[in-house]
mmCIF file of C-alpha atoms and ligand atoms in Angstrom:
data_model
loop_
_atom_site.group_PDB
_atom_site.id
_atom_site.type_symbol
_atom_site.label_atom_id
_atom_site.label_comp_id
_atom_site.label_asym_id
_atom_site.label_seq_id
_atom_site.Cartn_x
_atom_site.Cartn_y
_atom_site.Cartn_z
ATOM 1 C CA UNK A 78 18.238 -24.209 0.101
ATOM 2 C CA UNK A 79 17.592 -23.444 3.771
ATOM 3 C CA UNK A 80 13.970 -22.680 4.487
ATOM 4 C CA UNK A 81 13.477 -19.138 5.706
ATOM 5 C CA UNK A 82 10.078 -17.824 6.731
ATOM 6 C CA UNK A 83 9.421 -14.102 6.579
ATOM 7 C CA UNK A 84 6.054 -12.523 7.219
ATOM 8 C CA UNK A 85 4.367 -9.967 4.977
ATOM 9 C CA UNK A 86 4.172 -6.385 6.274
ATOM 10 C CA UNK A 87 1.020 -4.283 6.527
ATOM 11 C CA UNK A 88 2.017 -1.011 4.763
ATOM 12 C CA UNK A 89 -0.036 0.065 1.750
ATOM 13 C CA UNK A 90 1.929 2.910 0.172
ATOM 14 C CA UNK A 91 3.164 1.988 -3.298
ATOM 15 C CA UNK A 92 6.006 3.435 -5.319
ATOM 16 C CA UNK A 93 5.658 2.534 -9.004
ATOM 17 C CA UNK A 94 8.751 2.570 -11.231
ATOM 18 C CA UNK A 95 8.298 2.880 -14.990
ATOM 19 C CA UNK A 96 10.345 3.439 -18.119
ATOM 20 C CA UNK A 97 7.715 3.901 -20.806
ATOM 21 C CA UNK A 98 4.067 3.532 -21.786
ATOM 22 C CA UNK A 99 2.811 2.769 -18.297
ATOM 23 C CA UNK A 100 -0.250 0.689 -19.145
ATOM 24 C CA UNK A 101 0.386 -1.540 -16.118
ATOM 25 C CA UNK A 102 0.691 1.592 -13.995
ATOM 26 C CA UNK A 103 -2.715 2.606 -15.379
ATOM 27 C CA UNK A 104 -4.187 -0.741 -14.374
ATOM 28 C CA UNK A 105 -2.983 -0.139 -10.802
ATOM 29 C CA UNK A 106 -4.297 3.448 -10.811
ATOM 30 C CA UNK A 107 -7.683 2.195 -12.036
ATOM 31 C CA UNK A 108 -7.822 -0.640 -9.488
ATOM 32 C CA UNK A 109 -7.160 1.813 -6.638
ATOM 33 C CA UNK A 110 -9.706 4.319 -7.994
ATOM 34 C CA UNK A 111 -12.345 1.605 -8.402
ATOM 35 C CA UNK A 112 -11.775 0.145 -4.924
ATOM 36 C CA UNK A 113 -10.436 -3.194 -6.196
ATOM 37 C CA UNK A 114 -7.043 -2.491 -4.606
ATOM 38 C CA UNK A 115 -6.836 -1.033 -1.112
ATOM 39 C CA UNK A 116 -3.594 0.908 -1.551
ATOM 40 C CA UNK A 117 -2.228 4.386 -2.132
ATOM 41 C CA UNK A 118 0.167 5.189 -4.952
ATOM 42 C CA UNK A 119 2.607 7.488 -3.143
ATOM 43 C CA UNK A 120 4.817 8.263 -6.123
ATOM 44 C CA UNK A 121 5.543 7.270 -9.723
ATOM 45 C CA UNK A 122 9.198 7.405 -10.747
ATOM 46 C CA UNK A 123 10.738 7.034 -14.177
ATOM 47 C CA UNK A 124 14.289 6.756 -15.422
ATOM 48 C CA UNK A 125 13.123 8.325 -18.690
ATOM 49 C CA UNK A 126 11.689 11.862 -18.771
ATOM 50 C CA UNK A 127 9.574 11.115 -21.882
ATOM 51 C CA UNK A 128 7.829 8.070 -20.385
ATOM 52 C CA UNK A 129 4.114 8.365 -21.191
ATOM 53 C CA UNK A 130 3.317 6.779 -17.850
ATOM 54 C CA UNK A 131 4.357 10.043 -16.168
ATOM 55 C CA UNK A 132 1.420 11.746 -17.907
ATOM 56 C CA UNK A 133 -0.903 9.006 -16.672
ATOM 57 C CA UNK A 134 0.308 9.642 -13.119
ATOM 58 C CA UNK A 135 -0.087 13.421 -13.399
ATOM 59 C CA UNK A 136 -3.597 12.990 -14.803
ATOM 60 C CA UNK A 137 -4.436 10.930 -11.705
ATOM 61 C CA UNK A 138 -2.926 13.532 -9.362
ATOM 62 C CA UNK A 139 -0.059 11.265 -8.285
ATOM 63 C CA UNK A 140 3.344 12.822 -7.458
ATOM 64 C CA UNK A 141 6.023 12.009 -10.031
ATOM 65 C CA UNK A 142 9.794 12.070 -10.095
ATOM 66 C CA UNK A 143 12.291 11.549 -12.901
ATOM 67 C CA UNK A 144 15.643 10.049 -11.981
ATOM 68 C CA UNK A 145 17.641 9.621 -15.170
ATOM 69 C CA UNK A 146 20.107 6.806 -14.621
ATOM 70 C CA UNK A 147 22.737 8.503 -16.777
ATOM 71 C CA UNK A 148 22.993 11.289 -14.216
ATOM 72 C CA UNK A 149 24.549 8.936 -11.651
ATOM 73 C CA UNK A 150 28.115 7.625 -11.915
ATOM 74 C CA UNK A 151 27.300 3.964 -11.178
ATOM 75 C CA UNK A 152 24.454 1.477 -10.877
ATOM 76 C CA UNK A 153 24.940 1.394 -7.096
ATOM 77 C CA UNK A 154 24.773 5.172 -6.822
ATOM 78 C CA UNK A 155 21.611 5.233 -8.936
ATOM 79 C CA UNK A 156 19.913 2.504 -6.919
ATOM 80 C CA UNK A 157 20.865 4.317 -3.716
ATOM 81 C CA UNK A 158 19.229 7.486 -5.051
ATOM 82 C CA UNK A 159 16.088 5.546 -5.993
ATOM 83 C CA UNK A 160 15.947 3.955 -2.533
ATOM 84 C CA UNK A 161 16.303 7.315 -0.798
ATOM 85 C CA UNK A 162 13.634 8.929 -2.992
ATOM 86 C CA UNK A 163 11.216 6.056 -2.330
ATOM 87 C CA UNK A 164 11.905 6.099 1.402
ATOM 88 C CA UNK A 165 11.362 9.872 1.467
ATOM 89 C CA UNK A 166 7.831 9.166 0.205
ATOM 90 C CA UNK A 167 7.399 6.511 2.949
ATOM 91 C CA UNK A 168 6.832 3.802 0.349
ATOM 92 C CA UNK A 169 6.075 0.303 1.676
ATOM 93 C CA UNK A 170 6.139 -1.645 -1.589
ATOM 94 C CA UNK A 171 7.910 -0.910 -4.865
ATOM 95 C CA UNK A 172 6.126 -2.007 -8.060
ATOM 96 C CA UNK A 173 8.203 -2.351 -11.199
ATOM 97 C CA UNK A 174 5.866 -1.724 -14.128
ATOM 98 C CA UNK A 175 7.875 -1.856 -17.332
ATOM 99 C CA UNK A 176 10.935 -0.490 -15.511
ATOM 100 C CA UNK A 177 13.733 -1.606 -17.799
ATOM 101 C CA UNK A 178 16.603 -1.557 -15.317
ATOM 102 C CA UNK A 179 18.162 -4.337 -13.281
ATOM 103 C CA UNK A 180 17.713 -3.782 -9.561
ATOM 104 C CA UNK A 181 20.916 -3.856 -7.512
ATOM 105 C CA UNK A 182 21.672 -4.488 -3.835
ATOM 106 C CA UNK A 183 21.216 -0.875 -2.705
ATOM 107 C CA UNK A 184 17.539 -0.951 -3.657
ATOM 108 C CA UNK A 185 16.962 -4.613 -2.776
ATOM 109 C CA UNK A 186 18.344 -4.117 0.720
ATOM 110 C CA UNK A 187 16.238 -1.012 1.274
ATOM 111 C CA UNK A 188 13.053 -2.970 0.416
ATOM 112 C CA UNK A 189 13.717 -6.643 1.221
ATOM 113 C CA UNK A 190 10.901 -8.801 -0.211
ATOM 114 C CA UNK A 191 9.033 -5.544 -0.907
ATOM 115 C CA UNK A 192 9.742 -5.133 -4.621
ATOM 116 C CA UNK A 193 7.361 -6.667 -7.165
ATOM 117 C CA UNK A 194 7.777 -7.018 -10.905
ATOM 118 C CA UNK A 195 5.528 -8.067 -13.755
ATOM 119 C CA UNK A 196 7.060 -10.049 -16.582
ATOM 120 C CA UNK A 197 5.398 -11.067 -19.891
ATOM 121 C CA UNK A 198 6.015 -14.830 -19.735
ATOM 122 C CA UNK A 199 5.368 -17.807 -17.509
ATOM 123 C CA UNK A 200 8.619 -17.678 -15.572
ATOM 124 C CA UNK A 201 11.062 -19.352 -15.365
ATOM 125 C CA UNK A 202 10.534 -19.557 -19.141
ATOM 126 C CA UNK A 203 11.851 -16.629 -21.156
ATOM 127 C CA UNK A 204 13.393 -14.251 -18.618
ATOM 128 C CA UNK A 205 15.018 -11.008 -19.740
ATOM 129 C CA UNK A 206 14.124 -8.804 -22.681
ATOM 130 C CA UNK A 207 11.723 -9.633 -25.538
ATOM 131 C CA UNK A 208 10.016 -12.454 -23.636
ATOM 132 C CA UNK A 209 7.103 -12.518 -26.088
ATOM 133 C CA UNK A 210 9.413 -12.809 -29.133
ATOM 134 C CA UNK A 211 11.313 -15.567 -27.320
ATOM 135 C CA UNK A 212 8.028 -17.442 -26.804
ATOM 136 C CA UNK A 213 7.008 -17.128 -30.472
ATOM 137 C CA UNK A 214 10.466 -18.191 -31.666
ATOM 138 C CA UNK A 215 10.398 -21.206 -29.351
ATOM 139 C CA UNK A 216 7.023 -22.359 -30.638
ATOM 140 C CA UNK A 217 5.397 -22.726 -27.227
ATOM 141 C CA UNK A 218 1.624 -23.268 -27.217
ATOM 142 C CA UNK A 219 1.051 -21.391 -23.972
ATOM 143 C CA UNK A 220 2.756 -18.358 -22.516
ATOM 144 C CA UNK A 221 1.458 -15.747 -20.091
ATOM 145 C CA UNK A 222 2.335 -13.268 -17.388
ATOM 146 C CA UNK A 223 4.050 -13.555 -14.009
ATOM 147 C CA UNK A 224 4.115 -11.269 -10.984
ATOM 148 C CA UNK A 225 7.060 -12.058 -8.738
ATOM 149 C CA UNK A 226 9.071 -10.635 -5.882
ATOM 150 C CA UNK A 227 12.378 -9.248 -7.063
ATOM 151 C CA UNK A 228 15.640 -10.795 -5.923
ATOM 152 C CA UNK A 229 19.223 -10.376 -7.091
ATOM 153 C CA UNK A 230 18.737 -12.582 -10.154
ATOM 154 C CA UNK A 231 17.166 -11.865 -13.541
ATOM 155 C CA UNK A 232 13.384 -12.346 -13.250
ATOM 156 C CA UNK A 233 14.106 -15.102 -10.725
ATOM 157 C CA UNK A 234 12.374 -14.094 -7.468
ATOM 158 C CA UNK A 235 9.524 -15.937 -5.717
ATOM 159 C CA UNK A 236 6.366 -16.160 -7.866
ATOM 160 C CA UNK A 237 3.279 -14.379 -6.525
ATOM 161 C CA UNK A 238 0.836 -15.129 -9.345
ATOM 162 C CA UNK A 239 0.720 -16.280 -12.948
ATOM 163 C CA UNK A 240 -1.832 -16.227 -15.719
ATOM 164 C CA UNK A 241 -1.649 -18.379 -18.823
ATOM 165 C CA UNK A 242 -2.283 -17.039 -22.329
ATOM 166 C CA UNK A 243 -2.601 -19.233 -25.434
ATOM 167 C CA UNK A 244 -0.171 -18.757 -28.295
ATOM 168 C CA UNK A 245 -1.616 -19.219 -31.783
ATOM 169 C CA UNK A 246 0.413 -20.489 -34.741
ATOM 170 C CA UNK A 247 -0.098 -17.161 -36.494
ATOM 171 C CA UNK A 248 1.029 -15.020 -33.576
ATOM 172 C CA UNK A 249 3.806 -12.505 -33.971
ATOM 173 C CA UNK A 250 5.642 -10.973 -31.034
ATOM 174 C CA UNK A 251 3.279 -7.995 -31.356
ATOM 175 C CA UNK A 252 -0.011 -9.927 -31.374
ATOM 176 C CA UNK A 253 1.144 -12.122 -28.503
ATOM 177 C CA UNK A 254 2.326 -9.056 -26.563
ATOM 178 C CA UNK A 255 -1.123 -7.498 -26.854
ATOM 179 C CA UNK A 256 -2.849 -10.647 -25.573
ATOM 180 C CA UNK A 257 -0.400 -11.034 -22.694
ATOM 181 C CA UNK A 258 -0.708 -7.341 -21.821
ATOM 182 C CA UNK A 259 -4.444 -7.759 -21.401
ATOM 183 C CA UNK A 260 -3.749 -10.543 -18.886
ATOM 184 C CA UNK A 261 -1.088 -8.413 -17.162
ATOM 185 C CA UNK A 262 -3.562 -5.618 -16.553
ATOM 186 C CA UNK A 263 -5.856 -7.955 -14.622
ATOM 187 C CA UNK A 264 -3.086 -9.898 -12.895
ATOM 188 C CA UNK A 265 -0.925 -7.110 -11.427
ATOM 189 C CA UNK A 266 -3.592 -5.393 -9.279
ATOM 190 C CA UNK A 267 -4.876 -8.761 -8.071
ATOM 191 C CA UNK A 268 -1.388 -10.000 -7.192
ATOM 192 C CA UNK A 269 -0.714 -6.733 -5.362
ATOM 193 C CA UNK A 270 -3.906 -7.133 -3.367
ATOM 194 C CA UNK A 271 -2.803 -10.632 -2.405
ATOM 195 C CA UNK A 272 0.581 -9.366 -1.183
ATOM 196 C CA UNK A 273 -0.933 -6.397 0.663
ATOM 197 C CA UNK A 274 -3.352 -8.718 2.460
ATOM 198 C CA UNK A 275 -0.260 -10.141 4.210
ATOM 199 C CA UNK A 276 0.127 -13.450 6.009
ATOM 200 C CA UNK A 277 2.434 -14.864 3.343
ATOM 201 C CA UNK A 278 5.913 -16.220 3.872
ATOM 202 C CA UNK A 279 8.848 -17.291 1.776
ATOM 203 C CA UNK A 280 10.278 -20.802 2.040
ATOM 204 C CA UNK A 281 13.304 -21.388 -0.124
ATOM 205 C CA UNK A 282 12.286 -19.808 -3.400
ATOM 206 C CA UNK A 283 8.529 -20.360 -2.882
ATOM 207 C CA UNK A 284 6.062 -17.726 -1.763
ATOM 208 C CA UNK A 285 3.504 -19.459 0.427
ATOM 209 C CA UNK A 286 0.118 -17.772 0.696
ATOM 210 C CA UNK A 287 -2.202 -18.302 3.644
ATOM 211 C CA UNK A 288 -4.935 -20.870 2.868
ATOM 212 C CA UNK A 289 -7.620 -18.180 2.807
ATOM 213 C CA UNK A 290 -5.769 -15.881 0.375
ATOM 214 C CA UNK A 291 -7.328 -14.877 -2.926
ATOM 215 C CA UNK A 292 -5.519 -16.687 -5.754
ATOM 216 C CA UNK A 293 -5.295 -14.458 -8.816
ATOM 217 C CA UNK A 294 -4.005 -17.249 -11.044
ATOM 218 C CA UNK A 295 -6.363 -18.347 -13.798
ATOM 219 C CA UNK A 296 -5.128 -21.132 -16.026
HETATM 220 C C1 LIG B 75 4.922 -5.083 -20.009
HETATM 221 O O1 LIG B 75 4.583 -6.041 -20.979
HETATM 222 C C2 LIG B 75 5.786 -5.701 -18.924
HETATM 223 O O2 LIG B 75 5.406 -7.030 -18.614
HETATM 224 C C3 LIG B 75 7.134 -5.663 -19.586
HETATM 225 O O3 LIG B 75 7.187 -4.414 -20.217
HETATM 226 C C4 LIG B 75 5.867 -4.037 -20.592
HETATM 227 C C5 LIG B 75 5.593 -2.654 -20.025
HETATM 228 O O4 LIG B 75 4.396 -2.141 -20.531
HETATM 229 N N1 LIG B 75 8.176 -5.809 -18.647
HETATM 230 C C6 LIG B 75 9.281 -6.518 -18.893
HETATM 231 O O5 LIG B 75 9.495 -7.044 -19.959
HETATM 232 C C7 LIG B 75 10.248 -6.586 -17.731
HETATM 233 N N2 LIG B 75 11.279 -7.548 -18.008
HETATM 234 P P1 LIG B 75 3.706 -0.896 -19.831
HETATM 235 O O6 LIG B 75 4.766 0.195 -19.742
HETATM 236 O O7 LIG B 75 2.598 -0.524 -20.760
HETATM 237 O O8 LIG B 75 3.219 -1.332 -18.488
#
């Protein structure tokens, strides 16, 4: 693949997209409140009105919006609506935090290399849904969490940070999910801080951090 270098941008306004519980959203809210993450959460958006994460956002005084995907005639139209709503809030980076929708070109093009996702495995292992159950079924000894930039593929964009989590022989998908989630909550704010610090570039499919950058990965 041709090597393309693109610099990080300085904006610090985050738009967080959720579909459910929102515990990763909470970890970002807490990191901002505690001064571990120099950012502002401009808006929290959900495709599901009952997502508990919306209550977390309201409790923190963060504006919320519900855009139910079923209300739009196509994926493209929905992604266009999301992009416009995020741009209206002058969002610099979009954080997917348990947002269970594939991201299409309309949103990707509105925020090129500005959309992050957290995934409960060590990518490229176990992309897609039920990553923790996939790991248990496969019998791996180590799994973990990955924060990556979102591209047009399924959980395939450049990796920002990863954290390894051991898998025990007695683990179920639920027990492993809980252990990985604990790692996610530490990893996502740290990976965000690394991206917001800027100075990174993308070469091929690799995200190259400046030599002085904080490295959130703990193996
Ligand atoms: C997290 O485990 C996140 O990694 C996963 O959904 C959960 C959301 O929890 N995301 C994916 O599987 C995306 N493919 P949360 O709503 O409590 O943050």
